[in-house]
Structures are given as C-alpha cells and as structure tokens.
XYZ file of C-alpha atoms in Angstrom:
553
model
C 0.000 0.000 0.000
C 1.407 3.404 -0.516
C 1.014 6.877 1.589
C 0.456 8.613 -1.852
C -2.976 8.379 -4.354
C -3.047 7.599 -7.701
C -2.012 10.555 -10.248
C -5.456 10.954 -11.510
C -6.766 11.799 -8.102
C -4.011 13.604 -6.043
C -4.351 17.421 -4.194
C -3.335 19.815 -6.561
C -1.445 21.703 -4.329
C 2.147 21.164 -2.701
C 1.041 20.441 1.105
C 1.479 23.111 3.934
C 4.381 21.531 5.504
C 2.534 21.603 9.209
C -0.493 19.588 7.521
C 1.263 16.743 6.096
C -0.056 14.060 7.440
C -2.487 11.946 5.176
C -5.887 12.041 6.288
C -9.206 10.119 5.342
C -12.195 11.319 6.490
C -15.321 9.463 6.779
C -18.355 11.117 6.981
C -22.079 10.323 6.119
C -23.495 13.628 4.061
C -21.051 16.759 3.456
C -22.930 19.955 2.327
C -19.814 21.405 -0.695
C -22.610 22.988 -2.482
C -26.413 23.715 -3.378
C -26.392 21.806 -6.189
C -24.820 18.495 -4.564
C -28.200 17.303 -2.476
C -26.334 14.852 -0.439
C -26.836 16.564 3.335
C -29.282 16.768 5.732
C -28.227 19.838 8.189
C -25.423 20.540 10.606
C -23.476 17.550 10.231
C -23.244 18.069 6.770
C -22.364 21.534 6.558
C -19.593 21.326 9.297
C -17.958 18.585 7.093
C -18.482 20.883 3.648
C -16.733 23.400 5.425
C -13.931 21.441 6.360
C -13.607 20.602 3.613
C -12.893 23.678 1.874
C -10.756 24.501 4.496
C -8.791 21.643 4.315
C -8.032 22.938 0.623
C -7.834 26.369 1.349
C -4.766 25.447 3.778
C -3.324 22.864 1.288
C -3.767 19.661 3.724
C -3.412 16.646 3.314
C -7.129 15.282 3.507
C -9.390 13.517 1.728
C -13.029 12.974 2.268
C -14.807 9.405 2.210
C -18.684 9.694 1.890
C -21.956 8.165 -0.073
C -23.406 9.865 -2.988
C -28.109 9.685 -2.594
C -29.276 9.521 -5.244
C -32.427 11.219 -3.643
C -30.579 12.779 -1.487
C -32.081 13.883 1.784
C -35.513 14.755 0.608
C -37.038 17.904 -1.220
C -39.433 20.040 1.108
C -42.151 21.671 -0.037
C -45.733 22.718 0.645
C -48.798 21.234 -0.012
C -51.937 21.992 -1.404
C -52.834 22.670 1.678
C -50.017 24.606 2.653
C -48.710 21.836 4.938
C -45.227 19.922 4.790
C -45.006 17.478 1.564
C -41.677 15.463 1.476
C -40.428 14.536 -2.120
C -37.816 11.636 -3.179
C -36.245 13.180 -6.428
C -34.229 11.394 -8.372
C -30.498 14.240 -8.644
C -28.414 14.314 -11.506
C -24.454 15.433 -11.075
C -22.569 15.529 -14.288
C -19.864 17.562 -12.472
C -18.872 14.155 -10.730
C -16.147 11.983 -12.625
C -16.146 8.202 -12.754
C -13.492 6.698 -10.935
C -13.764 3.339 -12.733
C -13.199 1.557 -9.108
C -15.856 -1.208 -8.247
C -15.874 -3.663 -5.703
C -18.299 -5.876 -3.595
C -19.161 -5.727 -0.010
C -20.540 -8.544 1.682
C -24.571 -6.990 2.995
C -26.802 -9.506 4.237
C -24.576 -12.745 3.042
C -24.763 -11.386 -0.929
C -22.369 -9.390 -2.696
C -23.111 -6.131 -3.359
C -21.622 -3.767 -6.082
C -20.079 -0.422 -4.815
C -18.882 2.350 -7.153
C -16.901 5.322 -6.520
C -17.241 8.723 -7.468
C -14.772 11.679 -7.458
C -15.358 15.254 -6.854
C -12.295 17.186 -7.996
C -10.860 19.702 -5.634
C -10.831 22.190 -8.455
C -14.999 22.080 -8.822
C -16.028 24.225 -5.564
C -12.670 23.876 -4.102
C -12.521 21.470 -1.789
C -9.916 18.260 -0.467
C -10.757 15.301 -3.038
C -13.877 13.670 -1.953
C -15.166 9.805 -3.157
C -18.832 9.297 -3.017
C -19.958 5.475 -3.051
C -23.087 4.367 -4.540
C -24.821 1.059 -4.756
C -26.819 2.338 -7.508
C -25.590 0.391 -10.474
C -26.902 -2.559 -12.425
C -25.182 -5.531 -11.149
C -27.440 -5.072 -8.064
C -30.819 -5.723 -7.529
C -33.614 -3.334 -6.427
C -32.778 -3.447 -2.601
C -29.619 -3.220 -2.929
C -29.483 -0.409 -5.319
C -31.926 1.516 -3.040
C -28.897 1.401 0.015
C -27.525 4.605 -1.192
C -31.187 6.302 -2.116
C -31.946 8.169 0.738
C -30.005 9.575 3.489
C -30.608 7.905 6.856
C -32.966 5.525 5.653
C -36.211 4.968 7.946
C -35.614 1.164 8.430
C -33.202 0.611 10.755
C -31.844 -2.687 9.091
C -31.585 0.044 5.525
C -29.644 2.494 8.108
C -27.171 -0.429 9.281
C -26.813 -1.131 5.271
C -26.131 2.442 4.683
C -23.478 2.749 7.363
C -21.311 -0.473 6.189
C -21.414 0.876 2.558
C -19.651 4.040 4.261
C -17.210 2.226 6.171
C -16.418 -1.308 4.900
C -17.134 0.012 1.649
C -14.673 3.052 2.551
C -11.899 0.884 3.609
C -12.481 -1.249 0.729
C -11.865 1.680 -1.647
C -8.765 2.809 0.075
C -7.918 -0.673 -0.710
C -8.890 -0.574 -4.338
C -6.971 2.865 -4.521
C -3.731 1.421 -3.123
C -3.701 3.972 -0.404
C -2.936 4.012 2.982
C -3.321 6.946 4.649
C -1.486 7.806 8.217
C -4.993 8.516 9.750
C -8.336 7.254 9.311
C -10.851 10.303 11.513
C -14.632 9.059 11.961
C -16.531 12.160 11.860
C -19.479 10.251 13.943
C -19.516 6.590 14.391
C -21.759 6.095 11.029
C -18.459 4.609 9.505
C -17.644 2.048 12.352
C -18.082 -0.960 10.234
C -14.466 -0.272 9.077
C -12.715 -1.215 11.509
C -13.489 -5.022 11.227
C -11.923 -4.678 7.715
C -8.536 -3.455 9.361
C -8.326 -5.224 12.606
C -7.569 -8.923 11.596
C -5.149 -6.822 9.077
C -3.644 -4.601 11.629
C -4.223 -5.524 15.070
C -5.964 -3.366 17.906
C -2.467 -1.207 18.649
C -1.387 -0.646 15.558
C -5.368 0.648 14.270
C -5.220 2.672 17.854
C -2.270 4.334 16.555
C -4.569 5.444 13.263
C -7.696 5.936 13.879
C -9.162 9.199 15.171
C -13.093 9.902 16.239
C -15.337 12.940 16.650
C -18.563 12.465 18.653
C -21.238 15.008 18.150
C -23.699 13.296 20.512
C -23.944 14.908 24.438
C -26.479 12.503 25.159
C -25.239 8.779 26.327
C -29.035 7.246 25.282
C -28.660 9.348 21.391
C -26.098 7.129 20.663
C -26.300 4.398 18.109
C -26.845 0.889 19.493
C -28.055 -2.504 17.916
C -28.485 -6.479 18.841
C -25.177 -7.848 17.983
C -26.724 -10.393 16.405
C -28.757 -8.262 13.811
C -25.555 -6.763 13.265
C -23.755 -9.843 12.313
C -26.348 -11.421 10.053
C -26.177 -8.274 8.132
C -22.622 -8.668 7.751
C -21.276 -5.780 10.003
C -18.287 -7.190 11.162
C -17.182 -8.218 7.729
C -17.439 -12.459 8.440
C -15.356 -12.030 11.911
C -16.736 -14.523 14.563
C -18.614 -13.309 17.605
C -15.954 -14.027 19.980
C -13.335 -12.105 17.996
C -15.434 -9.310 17.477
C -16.144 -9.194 21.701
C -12.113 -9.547 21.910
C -11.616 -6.943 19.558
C -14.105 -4.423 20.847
C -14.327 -5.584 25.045
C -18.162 -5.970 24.410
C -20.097 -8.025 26.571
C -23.885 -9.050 26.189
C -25.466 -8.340 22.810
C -25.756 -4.855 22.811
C -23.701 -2.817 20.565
C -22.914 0.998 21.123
C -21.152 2.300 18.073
C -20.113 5.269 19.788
C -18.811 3.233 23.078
C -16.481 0.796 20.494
C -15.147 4.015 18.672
C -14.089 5.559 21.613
C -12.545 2.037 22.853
C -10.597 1.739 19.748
C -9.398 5.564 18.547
C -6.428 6.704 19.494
C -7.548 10.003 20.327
C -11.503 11.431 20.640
C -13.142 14.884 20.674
C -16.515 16.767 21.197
C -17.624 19.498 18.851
C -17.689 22.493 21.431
C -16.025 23.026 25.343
C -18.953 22.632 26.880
C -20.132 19.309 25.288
C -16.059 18.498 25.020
C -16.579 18.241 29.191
C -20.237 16.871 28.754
C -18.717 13.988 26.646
C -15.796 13.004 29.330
C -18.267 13.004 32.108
C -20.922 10.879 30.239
C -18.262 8.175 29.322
C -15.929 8.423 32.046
C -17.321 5.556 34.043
C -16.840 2.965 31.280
C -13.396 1.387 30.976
C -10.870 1.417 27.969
C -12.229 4.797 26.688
C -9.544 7.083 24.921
C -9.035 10.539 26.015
C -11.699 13.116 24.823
C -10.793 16.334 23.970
C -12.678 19.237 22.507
C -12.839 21.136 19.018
C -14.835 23.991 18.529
C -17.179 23.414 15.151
C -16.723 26.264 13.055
C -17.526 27.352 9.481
C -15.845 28.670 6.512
C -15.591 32.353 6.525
C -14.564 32.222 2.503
C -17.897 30.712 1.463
C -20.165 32.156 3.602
C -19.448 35.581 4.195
C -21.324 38.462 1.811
C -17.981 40.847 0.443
C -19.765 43.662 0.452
C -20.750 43.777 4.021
C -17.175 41.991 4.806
C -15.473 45.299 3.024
C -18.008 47.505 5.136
C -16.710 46.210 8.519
C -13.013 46.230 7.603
C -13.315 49.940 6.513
C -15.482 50.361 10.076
C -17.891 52.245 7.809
C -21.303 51.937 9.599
C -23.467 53.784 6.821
C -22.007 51.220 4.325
C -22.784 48.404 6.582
C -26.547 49.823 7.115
C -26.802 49.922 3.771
C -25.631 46.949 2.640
C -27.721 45.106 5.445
C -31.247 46.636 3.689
C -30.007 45.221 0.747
C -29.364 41.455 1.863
C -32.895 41.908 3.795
C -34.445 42.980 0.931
C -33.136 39.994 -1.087
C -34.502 37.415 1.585
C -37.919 39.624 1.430
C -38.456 38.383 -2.163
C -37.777 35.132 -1.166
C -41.098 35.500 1.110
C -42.802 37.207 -1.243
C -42.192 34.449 -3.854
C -43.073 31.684 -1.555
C -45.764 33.334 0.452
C -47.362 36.690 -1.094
C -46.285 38.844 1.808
C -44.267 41.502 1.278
C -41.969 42.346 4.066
C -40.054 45.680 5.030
C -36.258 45.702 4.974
C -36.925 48.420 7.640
C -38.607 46.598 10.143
C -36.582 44.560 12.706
C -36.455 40.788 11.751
C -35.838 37.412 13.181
C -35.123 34.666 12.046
C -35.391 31.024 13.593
C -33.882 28.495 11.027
C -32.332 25.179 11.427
C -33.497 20.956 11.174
C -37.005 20.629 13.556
C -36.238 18.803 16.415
C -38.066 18.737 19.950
C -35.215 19.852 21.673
C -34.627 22.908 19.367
C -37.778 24.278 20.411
C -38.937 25.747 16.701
C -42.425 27.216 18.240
C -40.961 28.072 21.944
C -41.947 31.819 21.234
C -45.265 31.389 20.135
C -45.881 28.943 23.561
C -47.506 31.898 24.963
C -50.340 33.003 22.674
C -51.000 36.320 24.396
C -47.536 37.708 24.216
C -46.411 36.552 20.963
C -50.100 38.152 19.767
C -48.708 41.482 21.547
C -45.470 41.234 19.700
C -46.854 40.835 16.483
C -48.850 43.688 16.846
C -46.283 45.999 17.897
C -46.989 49.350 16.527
C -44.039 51.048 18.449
C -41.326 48.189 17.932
C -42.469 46.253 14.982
C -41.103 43.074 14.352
C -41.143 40.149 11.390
C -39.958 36.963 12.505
C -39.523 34.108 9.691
C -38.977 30.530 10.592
C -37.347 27.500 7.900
C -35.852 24.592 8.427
C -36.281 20.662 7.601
C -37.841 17.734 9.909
C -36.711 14.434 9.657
C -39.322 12.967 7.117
C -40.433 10.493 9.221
C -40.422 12.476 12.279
C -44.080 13.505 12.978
C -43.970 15.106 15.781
C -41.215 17.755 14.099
C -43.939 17.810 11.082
C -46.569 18.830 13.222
C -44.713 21.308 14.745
C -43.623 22.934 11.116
C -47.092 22.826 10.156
C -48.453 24.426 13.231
C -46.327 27.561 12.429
C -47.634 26.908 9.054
C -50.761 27.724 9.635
C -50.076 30.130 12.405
C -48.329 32.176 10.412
C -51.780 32.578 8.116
C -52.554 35.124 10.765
C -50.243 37.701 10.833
C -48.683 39.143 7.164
C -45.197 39.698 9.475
C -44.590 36.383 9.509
C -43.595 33.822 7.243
C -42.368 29.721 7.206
C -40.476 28.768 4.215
C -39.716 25.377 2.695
C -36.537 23.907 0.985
C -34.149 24.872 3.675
C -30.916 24.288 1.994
C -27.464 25.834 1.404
C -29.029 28.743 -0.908
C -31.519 29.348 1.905
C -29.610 29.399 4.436
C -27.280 31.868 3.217
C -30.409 33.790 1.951
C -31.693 33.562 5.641
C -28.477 34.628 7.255
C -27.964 37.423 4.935
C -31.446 38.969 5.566
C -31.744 38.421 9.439
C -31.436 41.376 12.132
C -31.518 38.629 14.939
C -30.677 34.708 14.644
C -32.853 33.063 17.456
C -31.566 30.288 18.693
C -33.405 28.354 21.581
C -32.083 24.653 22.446
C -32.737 23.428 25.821
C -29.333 23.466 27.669
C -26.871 20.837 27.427
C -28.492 18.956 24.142
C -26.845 21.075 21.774
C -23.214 19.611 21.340
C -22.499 22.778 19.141
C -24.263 23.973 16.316
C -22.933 26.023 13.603
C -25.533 28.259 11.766
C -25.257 31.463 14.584
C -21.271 31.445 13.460
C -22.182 32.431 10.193
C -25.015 34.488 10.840
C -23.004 36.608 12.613
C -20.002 36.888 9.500
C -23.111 38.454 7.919
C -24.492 40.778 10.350
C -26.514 39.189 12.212
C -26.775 39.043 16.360
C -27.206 36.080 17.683
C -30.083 35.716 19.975
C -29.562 32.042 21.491
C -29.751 29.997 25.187
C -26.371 29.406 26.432
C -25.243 26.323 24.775
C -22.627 24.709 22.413
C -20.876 27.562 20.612
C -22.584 30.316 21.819
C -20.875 29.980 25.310
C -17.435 30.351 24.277
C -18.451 33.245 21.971
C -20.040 34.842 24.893
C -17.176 34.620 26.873
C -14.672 36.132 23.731
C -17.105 39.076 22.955
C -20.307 39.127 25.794
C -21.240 43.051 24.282
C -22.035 40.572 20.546
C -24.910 38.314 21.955
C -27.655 37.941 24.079
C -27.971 34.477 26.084
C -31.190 33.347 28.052
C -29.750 32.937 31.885
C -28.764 29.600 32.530
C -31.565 27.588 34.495
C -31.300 24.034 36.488
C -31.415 21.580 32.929
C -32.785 18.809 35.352
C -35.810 20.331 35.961
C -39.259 18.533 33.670
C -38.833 19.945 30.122
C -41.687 22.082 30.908
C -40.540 23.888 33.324
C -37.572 24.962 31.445
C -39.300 25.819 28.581
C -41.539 28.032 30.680
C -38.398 29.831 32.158
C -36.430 29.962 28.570
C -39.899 31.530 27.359
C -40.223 34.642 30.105
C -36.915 35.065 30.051
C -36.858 35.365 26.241
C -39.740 37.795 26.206
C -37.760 39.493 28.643
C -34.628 40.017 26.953
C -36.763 40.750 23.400
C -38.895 43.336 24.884
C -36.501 45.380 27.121
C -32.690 44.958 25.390
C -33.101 44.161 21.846
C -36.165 46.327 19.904
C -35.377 49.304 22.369
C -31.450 49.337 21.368
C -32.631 48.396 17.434
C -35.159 50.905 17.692
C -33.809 53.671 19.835
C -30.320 53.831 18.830
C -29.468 52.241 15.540
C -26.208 53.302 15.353
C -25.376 51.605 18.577
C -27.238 48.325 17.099
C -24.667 48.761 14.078
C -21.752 48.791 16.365
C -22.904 46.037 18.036
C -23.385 44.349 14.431
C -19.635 45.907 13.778
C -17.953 44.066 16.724
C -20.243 40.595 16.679
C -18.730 40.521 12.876
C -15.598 41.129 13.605
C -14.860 38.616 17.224
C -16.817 36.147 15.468
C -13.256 35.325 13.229
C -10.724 33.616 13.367
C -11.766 32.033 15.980
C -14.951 30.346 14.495
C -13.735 30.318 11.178
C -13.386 26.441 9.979
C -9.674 27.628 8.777
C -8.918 27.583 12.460
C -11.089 24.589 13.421
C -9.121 22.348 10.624
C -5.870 23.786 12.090
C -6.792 22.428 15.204
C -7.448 18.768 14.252
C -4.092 18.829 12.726
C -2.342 19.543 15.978
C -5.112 18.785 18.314
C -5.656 14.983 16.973
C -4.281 14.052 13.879
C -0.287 14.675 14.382
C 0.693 11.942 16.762
C-alpha cells in the first residue's frame, strides 16, 4: 500500500508543511454545495466546510462519503399549505467516474459499490469519493442502500453505514492507499474497523484511527443487537468471539459510539462545553480514549457576503446599514415568492432556522399566545420573525410542529415559514436576518454552527447558552444575548416556561429598544459581533486544530 494516491486523483497543491499528514475522512453527508443534495443539516455543513478549508490550507485530507441519489428529501408545501416530502431522483454531471468497483458482503450477498470523485478544483474542496450502490449488477434493494439519506428502516440504516465504512476501507484498498490517519466524523463509519483489525491488530489501528462524537447525550447514541448486526454482515465475516475480543463488548448490545471511543487513538466533542459533557458521560466505562474538545466552526470564505465583509473592515457603519437593507431585501423576495407577503427591509427581523427537532424548540416563542399576539402587533417596535428549516421525514412530531407555524403564520402578514431549507436558503436567511434566534434546551446542543455564520453576515445572535454560543459569549459578551442559565434537570416544561419569560424578557426590554432607539449603537454592536466572530470560528482555524489537536501523533 502506498502513503500517496493515484495521479489521476491527487491534491493539486504542494502540502502546507505543518499539515502533512495523510488524512481520510469518513463522513455520512457533506454539504460542498447547493447543487450536490447529499446533506441533511449541521453535520453536513460542518464537514463541507472542512472541507474547503482543508483545501484552502493545502492539507493533506481527503473525504470518504456516499453519494443519494435522492438525497435527503425535497421540502415543499402542499396543497394545503402543509409539509409534503419529495424523493427526487439528482443528476451530477460535475462528478467523474473513478472506474473503481468492488463488492461488499450486505446480508450474506455481494453487493456492487462504485466510486465517485469530486475534484478539488470544482467548488474547491480536499478530493472527496462518493460510493453508490446504484448500479446494475445489483438488484432493487440493494441499489436503493444509497437512495436516501438515513434511511427509515433501521436494518436500511445499518446497510447504509457499512457501505460508508467497509465500503470506505475497501476503496482505500482498491486505490492502493494508505493513509497515516483514518478520523470518523461520527460513528456512522464504524463498520471499518473489522476490515482493518484482523489486518492490523488493535495497537497498531489505535495508533490510526481518530473519532469525533457530536452526541452529548449517552441514550442518542447508536446501538443494535449484535446479532442483527452480524447477520447483516457488520463485522465483515469475523466470529462473535473475535469481534467481543476486539471491541471488550459483553452481552449483545452494541454501542457504536462506546467501540469508537474504545478503539481511537484520540476522541473529541464538537464544542467546550459538550467536550466536558462527553468526558463526564463516558468516564465511568473502561478502555475509553481521552476526549478532547474542538470547537465546530464554518468557513468564513464561502459564507461571508464581500460587500458587508469590506463595510466592517473599513469600520464604515453607513455602508454596513446599507448593505444590510439590501441582503434583507433579497430574503424579502424570497417571502414574497413563496408566500405573497411583502416584508419591510426596515422593520426589525428574526429569524429562527435550522433541522425541527423537539429539543430545538422551533415554536418556543409562540408557547404563549398572548404575548407573541402582543409582539406581532407591535406598533411602536415592529417586528417580522420568519422561521425554515427541515424535519426528519419520518419524524411527525417535528412535522406537526412545522405545520403548526404553518398555519399560524396565516394570521399575521409579518410572519412567514419557508420550505426547501438548503445551502441557498440558508445563506439567503443569514444574509437577511437582524436577529438569529436560537433556543435549544441546555446541554443537548453539542455545538451547532448556523449562529457562526449568521453573525459573518451581520446578524446578532439571539440564542440559550449552549454549544458555541458559550465560548463566543465569553470572547465578545457586548455581541450576543444568552437566556440565563436555568437548572437543565428540571421537567422539560418547566424549562421551557423559564427559557420563554426570560426570552420575552430580553426581546422586549434589550433588543427592539437598542434596534429601535439607537441604531447606530445596534450597528456597532453588528460591527464588533462581525468582527470577534473570526478567526476564531472560522473552519480555517477549526481544521488547524485537528491537525495539531488529533491528527499529528
């Protein structure tokens, strides 16, 4: 095996002599651009920005991941108006054949995996290989393994994550390569290791293999019947009792996340906070690797507007006023196109967008129906809030909740829910926000991402004080405003009635007065939130850091 690729698919850069070392990344869905559908939120967009960063600072990194061919799903809206979920078929001609095939062993059959290659020099990113089952050797169910990201059936799921990571060490294999560090980006890819440890050993794969939990929860953590495993071929033919030797597993159940952190060298959460979280939740099991921390961040290059960028380097508040109307008024036709009302680029607005979960609270501000009718009817401070984001497809509850604000929204023309929440979106959301609200219950959010570049676009975050947000309180407290913290052990409803008034609170008596009352202190505000944002939470830094942090031994 050799520590360089093939011609046809090195870097095409001479590599930063402090990032070196050969990398492969595994990860299941990587948001690189709009047009490549093959990401489902924040995991994905942490690992496109990596990504480019990794190329912007000439590493030595490439990424491993699965091309759907329906990719997450397509939102939309109804007849009705409410949530519709569509499985398109996506077409990417910018992707080259590699020519590699090779079986994997699913179920007891062979089934056919073939790799596709992103070059670096399409959207400027380290060389990424996409895997799909989706070729005519196969039959229908196994073609349909690399459909749809995270699969409803949990047997589909187990599929999908042994395509990622036996296939992935299979086409290291078929590319001859053999890379100084193999870094798990979530245990999705687990499945590898069983390829390399009757190769390898336990030591010598300890001494390669690197993993980043994203998880602060001990009972959100992937775990199956060994034996469901095994008939599906997980461990790649190994016996039982060499896979409990291997992995110091006893009984049949099988926590991915538990075995990665048994077998990596090195491990690290996504933020400080869940970076402590993470050592406390696994600190009473034995054979765990040290965990660490490494603050998500995003990249500055692709996200950031250059017109409002120039504005705050030349401190020119008028220039950044203006150029803030604008971006508003280019997510106001967004709202007009998808929902008739027309909004005013004036007018304070805030925006709540992100994937519907329970924890993430989507409808927390509209819990009380007599205040939020108050706010919306504002005359002195008017507001316009808009809300986006997408629900698991088979998560009802999330649904529900999306609809809900759906047809809450009917009532009042200041506020809007929009569908297709996507890179384009996103940016379009970030661009056009006063205030990013951001309302997790404490302690569940391991990081999150989107506030970071809301914020490199002039936006004030607005958020409880979890994941990210409490380190960037504590390197610029004037840029943010954080909910207190309250007991997170108390029943979920009485910390969402707390988060509420204090919420209210902080809305009614900080942020419209200052926005309102003083708009060139708001811009200042907007002026130093932009500018202590970076480098810190710039992904530049954040792929630095897993250089020295866990990848250089």
């Amino acid at each position: 095996m050799s520590n360089k690729l093939p011609q046809a698919f090195r870097h095409p850069y001479a590599f930063n002599p402090n990032f070196e070392t050969s990398v492969a990344y595994f990860c299941m869905e990587y948001a690189i651009d709009q047009s490549l559908k093959i990401y489902s939120g924040g995991l994905g967009f942490l690992a496109g920005s990596h990504m480019r960063s990794a190329f912007d600072q000439k590493q030595n990194l490439i990424g491993i991941g699965i091309l759907w061919k329906y990719g997450y799903y397509d939102q939309f809206k109804k007849e009705d108006r409410k949530m519709g979920v569509l499985f398109q078929e996506k077409l990417y001609h910018f992707l080259e054949d590699t020519n590699i095939k090779f079986t994997i062993k699913i179920a007891g059959n062979d089934v056919w995996v073939k790799a596709y290659y992103l070059n670096p020099k399409t959207f400027g990113t380290a060389p990424l290989f996409l895997l799909s089952t989706d070729v005519p050797e196969n039959d229908y169910l196994a073609r349909s393994t690399t459909f749809k990201l995270y699969d409803s059936d949990p047997k589909a799921k187990i599929a999908q994550c042994m395509v990622l990571g036996l296939g992935g060490a299979k086409l290291l294999e078929e590319l001859n390569y053999d890379p100084e560090v193999y870094h798990f980006n979530e245990a999705h890819a687990l499945s590898a290791v069983f390829n390399w440890l009757p190769k390898m050993g336990k030591e010598k794969l300890k001494e390669k293999l690197v993993f980043t939990t994203h998880t602060p929860e001990e009972a959100g953590n992937e775990k199956h019947d060994l034996n469901i495993l095994r008939e599906l071929g997980f461990f790649n033919g190994l016996p039982t009792e060499r896979v409990r030797e291997f992995t110091n597993t006893d009984g049949f159940e099988f926590n991915h996340s538990l075995v990665a952190l048994k077998l990596a060298r090195k491990a690290n959460g996504v933020s400080k906070l869940h970076g402590e979280v993470a050592q406390e939740m696994w600190a009473h099991y034995e054979g765990i690797c040290p965990i660490t921390h490494i603050t998500n961040a995003q990249n500055k290059k692709y996200w950031a507007d250059e017109r409002i960028e120039k504005a705050r380097q030349d401190n020119d508040l008028n220039a950044l006023k203006a150029r803030k109307r604008e971006m508003k008024q280019y997510l106001f036709d967004e709202v007009a196109n998808q929902t008739g009302k027309l909004f005013n680029p004036d007018v304070f607005t805030m925006v709540w967008a992100r994937r519907f979960a329970e924890y993430k609270r989507a409808d927390l501000i509209t819990r009380d129906a007599e205040r939020f009718e108050e706010l919306m009817k504002n005359s002195k401070y008017p507001v316009q809030i808009i809300f986006a984001g997408k629900p698991y497809p088979m998560d009802y509850n999330a649904i529900r909740t999306y609809d809900f604000l759906v047809e809450l929204s009917h009532k009042y023309k200041n506020m809007s829910v929009l569908a297709g929440y996507e890179l384009h979106l996103s940016n379009k959301l970030k661009d056009g926000s006063d205030v990013w609200l951001n309302n997790p219950r404490v302690t569940r959010e391991a990081s999150g991402t989107s506030g970071m570049t809301a914020a490199m676009n002039g936006s004030i975050n607005f958020s409880t004080n979890d994941g990210w947000i409490r380190e960037f309180e504590e390197i610029s407290p004037e840029s943010v405003y954080t909910l207190p913290i309250i007991d997170h052990t108390l029943p979920h409803y009485d910390q969402d009635k707390m988060d509420l008034a204090n919420l209210y609170k902080i809305l009614e008596n900080e942020i419209l007065p200052l926005y309102y009352g003083d708009n060139d202190a708001w811009f200042r505000k907007v002026h130093k939130s932009m500018s202590d944002v970076v480098p810190f939470f710039d992904s530049d830094r954040m792929a630095s850091d897993y250089y020295t942090e866990l990848y250089n031994i």
